[in-house]
Short mmCIF file of C-alpha atoms in Angstrom, two decimals:
data_model
loop_
_atom_site.label_atom_id
_atom_site.label_comp_id
_atom_site.label_asym_id
_atom_site.label_seq_id
_atom_site.Cartn_x
_atom_site.Cartn_y
_atom_site.Cartn_z
CA MET A 28 14.63 26.48 -33.57
CA GLU A 29 11.46 24.45 -33.39
CA VAL A 30 10.33 23.34 -29.95
CA THR A 31 8.54 20.03 -29.58
CA ILE A 32 7.38 18.57 -26.29
CA ARG A 33 7.51 14.82 -26.35
CA ARG A 34 4.82 12.71 -24.76
CA TRP A 35 7.25 10.97 -22.36
CA TRP A 36 8.30 14.37 -21.03
CA ILE A 37 4.71 15.26 -20.16
CA TYR A 38 4.11 11.86 -18.51
CA HIS A 39 7.34 12.27 -16.58
CA HIS A 40 6.02 15.50 -15.05
CA TYR A 41 2.72 13.89 -14.06
CA CYS A 42 4.66 11.05 -12.44
CA ALA A 43 6.86 13.56 -10.59
CA MET A 44 3.78 15.36 -9.25
CA VAL A 45 2.21 12.11 -8.01
CA MET A 46 5.44 10.98 -6.34
CA ALA A 47 5.92 14.36 -4.66
CA LEU A 48 2.34 14.29 -3.39
CA MET A 49 2.83 10.77 -2.03
CA SER A 50 6.08 11.70 -0.30
CA LEU A 51 4.43 14.72 1.36
CA THR A 52 1.31 12.91 2.59
CA TRP A 53 2.47 9.36 3.39
CA GLU A 54 3.26 8.71 7.05
CA ILE A 55 5.56 5.82 7.95
CA LYS A 56 5.98 5.68 11.75
CA GLY A 57 3.53 3.72 13.86
CA GLN A 58 1.46 2.35 11.01
CA PRO A 59 0.55 -1.36 10.76
CA ASP A 60 1.81 -1.51 7.16
CA CYS A 61 5.22 -0.06 8.03
CA ALA A 62 7.29 -2.59 6.03
CA MET A 63 5.29 -2.00 2.87
CA LYS A 64 5.51 1.77 3.23
CA HIS A 65 9.24 1.54 3.92
CA LYS A 66 9.64 -0.34 0.63
CA GLY A 67 7.64 2.40 -1.08
CA VAL A 68 9.98 5.03 0.34
CA GLN A 69 13.00 3.05 -0.91
CA LEU A 70 11.46 2.86 -4.38
CA PHE A 71 10.74 6.59 -4.31
CA LEU A 72 14.32 7.42 -3.31
CA GLY A 73 15.65 5.23 -6.13
CA TRP A 74 13.32 7.00 -8.54
CA ALA A 75 14.43 10.40 -7.19
CA ILE A 76 18.10 9.51 -7.77
CA MET A 77 17.36 8.46 -11.36
CA GLN A 78 15.32 11.64 -11.78
CA GLY A 79 18.30 13.73 -10.67
CA PHE A 80 20.57 11.92 -13.11
CA ALA A 81 18.09 12.51 -15.95
CA MET A 82 17.96 16.21 -15.04
CA LEU A 83 21.75 16.45 -15.25
CA LEU A 84 21.74 14.79 -18.68
CA GLN A 85 18.93 17.05 -19.86
CA ASN A 86 20.80 20.15 -18.70
CA ARG A 87 23.94 19.08 -20.53
CA TYR A 88 21.97 18.35 -23.71
CA GLN A 89 20.15 21.68 -23.61
CA ARG A 90 23.40 23.61 -23.07
CA GLN A 91 24.95 21.85 -26.08
CA ARG A 92 21.89 22.59 -28.24
CA LEU A 93 21.97 26.24 -27.19
CA TYR A 94 25.69 26.48 -27.98
CA THR A 95 25.08 24.92 -31.42
CA GLY A 96 22.16 27.27 -32.11
CA ILE A 97 24.24 30.31 -31.16
CA ALA A 98 27.19 29.13 -33.28
CA LEU A 99 24.92 28.68 -36.32
CA GLY A 100 23.27 32.06 -35.77
CA LYS A 101 19.82 30.54 -35.19
CA VAL A 102 19.55 31.70 -31.57
CA LEU A 103 19.98 35.21 -30.24
CA ILE A 104 21.04 35.50 -26.62
CA TYR A 105 20.16 39.18 -26.36
CA PRO A 106 17.25 40.09 -28.63
CA PRO A 107 17.47 43.60 -30.14
#
């Protein structure tokens, strides 16, 4: 089976790294811009929920592709 990494998949990982870095370094309490940062946290949580849903879909797709590859004899689970 040929493996191709699509451009959106690479961008998605860069976006995930940036969002994780922001969530680890961004303080909310006691800052003058608290409302704006709170909105940013809400946006991040919405993005994280969509990210989780995309991961579930990706896992299901990959399991189906693996099953198909095994059934067609193109994929070996235990190499000799």
